[in-house]
Structure formats: C-alpha cells, structure tokens
Amino acid sequence: MEKLLAVLPPTEDPERALSQLLPKLAKTIASEIRRAETPSTETFLLLLMSQEPSNEPPKAETPDPSVYLG
C-alpha cells in the first residue's frame, strides 16, 4: 500500500487519483504477465513486491490524454 501511495500524484482527492491510476496499473500488470509468461498473477505480484525499493524518486510520466478526455 505504501508503494502505491508513493506513486500517486499529490492531490486533495486521493480516491479520484487512485481510480485513474488503477486501470493503467491493471493493463501494465496484465502485459507484464503475458510478456514474462508467469504462471499466475499471484506469482507475478509476489515477484513485483519482492523487488528492492529504489531510493530514487519515481520518474514523472507524460500524462495519459485518455484520463483527461474521460
């Protein structure tokens, strides 16, 4: 949960920010699972969570226009 909150942009409405981030996160996880041919989502999530956290701040991504276009 802390890792997820760390990547959310600063906002007064964290619920809205999270709801915009989750579809993109789900697509990323699904594509990584397909690419890595991991046996299960659980295995992939465990692998993802076991990675050492970086001390570098998260890199800003270019905004996804579909988020703003509704």
Coordinates of C-alpha atoms in Angstrom, one line a residue:
M1 CA 0.0 0.0 0.0
E2 CA 2.8 2.4 0.8
K3 CA 4.4 1.8 -2.6
L4 CA 1.1 2.5 -4.3
L5 CA 0.6 5.8 -2.3
A6 CA 4.2 6.8 -3.2
V7 CA 3.4 6.9 -6.9
L8 CA 0.2 8.8 -6.6
P9 CA 0.5 12.4 -7.6
P10 CA -0.1 14.9 -4.8
T11 CA -3.8 15.7 -4.7
E12 CA -6.6 16.7 -2.5
D13 CA -8.7 13.7 -3.7
P14 CA -6.6 10.6 -3.4
E15 CA -9.6 8.4 -4.2
R16 CA -10.0 10.0 -7.6
A17 CA -6.3 9.9 -8.3
L18 CA -6.3 6.2 -7.4
S19 CA -9.3 5.4 -9.6
Q20 CA -7.5 7.0 -12.5
L21 CA -4.3 5.1 -11.8
L22 CA -5.8 1.6 -11.3
P23 CA -6.8 0.9 -14.9
K24 CA -3.3 1.8 -16.2
L25 CA -1.8 -0.4 -13.4
A26 CA -4.1 -3.3 -14.3
K27 CA -3.0 -3.0 -18.0
T28 CA 0.6 -2.9 -17.1
I29 CA 0.4 -5.9 -14.8
A30 CA -1.5 -7.9 -17.5
S31 CA 1.0 -7.1 -20.2
E32 CA 3.9 -8.0 -17.9
I33 CA 2.3 -11.3 -17.0
R34 CA 1.9 -12.1 -20.7
R35 CA 5.4 -11.0 -21.6
A36 CA 7.1 -12.8 -18.8
E37 CA 4.8 -15.9 -19.1
T38 CA 4.5 -16.0 -15.4
P39 CA 2.4 -19.0 -14.2
S40 CA -0.1 -16.9 -12.2
T41 CA -1.0 -13.4 -11.2
E42 CA -0.1 -14.2 -7.6
T43 CA 3.4 -15.2 -8.6
F44 CA 3.8 -12.0 -10.6
L45 CA 2.6 -9.9 -7.7
L46 CA 4.9 -11.6 -5.3
L47 CA 7.8 -11.1 -7.6
L48 CA 6.8 -7.4 -8.0
M49 CA 6.5 -6.9 -4.3
S50 CA 9.8 -8.6 -3.5
Q51 CA 11.9 -6.2 -5.6
E52 CA 14.1 -3.9 -3.6
P53 CA 12.7 -0.4 -3.4
S54 CA 14.6 2.3 -5.2
N55 CA 15.9 5.3 -3.2
E56 CA 15.3 7.4 -6.3
P57 CA 12.1 9.4 -6.6
P58 CA 9.6 8.0 -9.1
K59 CA 10.1 9.4 -12.6
A60 CA 7.2 11.5 -13.8
E61 CA 5.4 10.1 -16.8
T62 CA 3.8 12.0 -19.5
P63 CA 0.1 12.4 -18.8
D64 CA -2.3 9.9 -20.5
P65 CA -4.7 12.1 -22.6
S66 CA -7.4 9.5 -22.2
V67 CA -7.6 10.2 -18.4
Y68 CA -8.5 13.8 -19.1
L69 CA -10.8 13.2 -22.1
G70 CA -13.0 10.9 -20.0

